[in-house]
Amino acid sequence: MRSDSTETDPPMVARMLCRFLATVGGSHWVRVDAVVEQTEIPQEKVIAGAAYGHMRGWVVYATDSVMLTETGRTLASERA
């Protein structure tokens, strides 16, 4: 996953975050800085996407880490 100028929308970033977390196992906490490093999405966008995903129930976001929920796993398995 690579960042580009179209990835500014928190819902879009949250969906990408769900797909990323599903590929790395999803059932464990992943540090935000690791997501930033592996996806090349800027930290501010990852945090905004994680916060949006948390509000939707797709992920659990806790300051510096994020974990995929079952709802997020279902979303990640759907093709956009």
PDB file of C-alpha atoms in Angstrom:
ATOM      1  CA  MET A   1       0.000   0.000   0.000  1.00  0.00           C
ATOM      2  CA  ARG A   2       1.391   3.315  -0.960  1.00  0.00           C
ATOM      3  CA  SER A   3       0.185   6.774  -0.046  1.00  0.00           C
ATOM      4  CA  ASP A   4      -0.948   9.195  -2.725  1.00  0.00           C
ATOM      5  CA  SER A   5      -2.822  12.483  -2.784  1.00  0.00           C
ATOM      6  CA  THR A   6      -6.259  10.800  -3.019  1.00  0.00           C
ATOM      7  CA  GLU A   7      -5.890   9.187   0.425  1.00  0.00           C
ATOM      8  CA  THR A   8      -7.067  12.209   2.408  1.00  0.00           C
ATOM      9  CA  ASP A   9     -10.543  10.967   3.295  1.00  0.00           C
ATOM     10  CA  PRO A  10     -10.669   9.388   6.808  1.00  0.00           C
ATOM     11  CA  PRO A  11     -13.290   6.789   5.743  1.00  0.00           C
ATOM     12  CA  MET A  12     -11.069   5.707   2.828  1.00  0.00           C
ATOM     13  CA  VAL A  13      -7.996   5.517   5.065  1.00  0.00           C
ATOM     14  CA  ALA A  14     -10.025   3.558   7.667  1.00  0.00           C
ATOM     15  CA  ARG A  15     -11.006   1.007   5.012  1.00  0.00           C
ATOM     16  CA  MET A  16      -7.387   0.733   3.861  1.00  0.00           C
ATOM     17  CA  LEU A  17      -6.365   0.312   7.498  1.00  0.00           C
ATOM     18  CA  CYS A  18      -8.841  -2.565   7.894  1.00  0.00           C
ATOM     19  CA  ARG A  19      -7.444  -4.282   4.805  1.00  0.00           C
ATOM     20  CA  PHE A  20      -3.882  -3.782   6.035  1.00  0.00           C
ATOM     21  CA  LEU A  21      -4.648  -5.113   9.519  1.00  0.00           C
ATOM     22  CA  ALA A  22      -6.399  -8.138   8.013  1.00  0.00           C
ATOM     23  CA  THR A  23      -3.240  -8.959   6.032  1.00  0.00           C
ATOM     24  CA  VAL A  24      -1.024  -8.829   9.144  1.00  0.00           C
ATOM     25  CA  GLY A  25      -3.295 -11.009  11.252  1.00  0.00           C
ATOM     26  CA  GLY A  26      -5.704  -8.450  12.619  1.00  0.00           C
ATOM     27  CA  SER A  27      -6.305 -10.128  15.978  1.00  0.00           C
ATOM     28  CA  HIS A  28      -3.498  -8.328  17.741  1.00  0.00           C
ATOM     29  CA  TRP A  29      -2.434  -4.771  18.479  1.00  0.00           C
ATOM     30  CA  VAL A  30      -0.324  -3.097  15.801  1.00  0.00           C
ATOM     31  CA  ARG A  31       1.586   0.069  16.575  1.00  0.00           C
ATOM     32  CA  VAL A  32       0.590   3.134  14.546  1.00  0.00           C
ATOM     33  CA  ASP A  33       4.235   3.829  13.705  1.00  0.00           C
ATOM     34  CA  ALA A  34       4.531   0.320  12.224  1.00  0.00           C
ATOM     35  CA  VAL A  35       1.444   0.962  10.073  1.00  0.00           C
ATOM     36  CA  VAL A  36       2.952   4.254   8.903  1.00  0.00           C
ATOM     37  CA  GLU A  37       6.257   2.595   8.077  1.00  0.00           C
ATOM     38  CA  GLN A  38       4.749  -0.337   6.198  1.00  0.00           C
ATOM     39  CA  THR A  39       2.013   1.547   4.301  1.00  0.00           C
ATOM     40  CA  GLU A  40       3.830   4.859   3.732  1.00  0.00           C
ATOM     41  CA  ILE A  41       0.618   6.671   4.705  1.00  0.00           C
ATOM     42  CA  PRO A  42       1.421   9.784   6.777  1.00  0.00           C
ATOM     43  CA  GLN A  43       0.921   9.357  10.526  1.00  0.00           C
ATOM     44  CA  GLU A  44      -1.743  12.078  10.706  1.00  0.00           C
ATOM     45  CA  LYS A  45      -3.841  10.253   8.104  1.00  0.00           C
ATOM     46  CA  VAL A  46      -3.398   6.885   9.830  1.00  0.00           C
ATOM     47  CA  ILE A  47      -4.523   8.422  13.124  1.00  0.00           C
ATOM     48  CA  ALA A  48      -7.529  10.106  11.477  1.00  0.00           C
ATOM     49  CA  GLY A  49      -8.458   6.834   9.758  1.00  0.00           C
ATOM     50  CA  ALA A  50      -8.019   4.882  13.000  1.00  0.00           C
ATOM     51  CA  ALA A  51     -10.211   7.353  14.889  1.00  0.00           C
ATOM     52  CA  TYR A  52     -12.902   7.154  12.196  1.00  0.00           C
ATOM     53  CA  GLY A  53     -12.689   3.357  12.133  1.00  0.00           C
ATOM     54  CA  HIS A  54     -12.942   3.285  15.927  1.00  0.00           C
ATOM     55  CA  MET A  55     -16.122   5.378  15.824  1.00  0.00           C
ATOM     56  CA  ARG A  56     -17.595   2.988  13.229  1.00  0.00           C
ATOM     57  CA  GLY A  57     -16.600  -0.088  15.247  1.00  0.00           C
ATOM     58  CA  TRP A  58     -14.202  -1.362  12.574  1.00  0.00           C
ATOM     59  CA  VAL A  59     -11.067  -1.079  14.726  1.00  0.00           C
ATOM     60  CA  VAL A  60     -10.098  -0.463  18.326  1.00  0.00           C
ATOM     61  CA  TYR A  61      -7.763   2.534  18.489  1.00  0.00           C
ATOM     62  CA  ALA A  62      -5.775   3.312  21.630  1.00  0.00           C
ATOM     63  CA  THR A  63      -3.367   6.261  21.297  1.00  0.00           C
ATOM     64  CA  ASP A  64      -0.431   4.490  19.648  1.00  0.00           C
ATOM     65  CA  SER A  65      -1.904   1.136  18.565  1.00  0.00           C
ATOM     66  CA  VAL A  66      -4.805  -0.212  16.565  1.00  0.00           C
ATOM     67  CA  MET A  67      -6.518  -3.610  16.350  1.00  0.00           C
ATOM     68  CA  LEU A  68      -9.062  -4.943  13.865  1.00  0.00           C
ATOM     69  CA  THR A  69     -12.550  -5.914  15.091  1.00  0.00           C
ATOM     70  CA  GLU A  70     -14.757  -8.628  13.617  1.00  0.00           C
ATOM     71  CA  THR A  71     -16.798  -5.922  11.861  1.00  0.00           C
ATOM     72  CA  GLY A  72     -13.596  -4.513  10.387  1.00  0.00           C
ATOM     73  CA  ARG A  73     -12.529  -7.980   9.275  1.00  0.00           C
ATOM     74  CA  THR A  74     -15.817  -8.358   7.379  1.00  0.00           C
ATOM     75  CA  LEU A  75     -15.330  -4.936   5.795  1.00  0.00           C
ATOM     76  CA  ALA A  76     -11.760  -5.831   4.790  1.00  0.00           C
ATOM     77  CA  SER A  77     -12.926  -8.972   3.028  1.00  0.00           C
ATOM     78  CA  GLU A  78     -15.310  -6.969   0.808  1.00  0.00           C
ATOM     79  CA  ARG A  79     -13.847  -5.626  -2.406  1.00  0.00           C
ATOM     80  CA  ALA A  80     -14.105  -1.843  -2.754  1.00  0.00           C
TER      81      ALA A  80
END
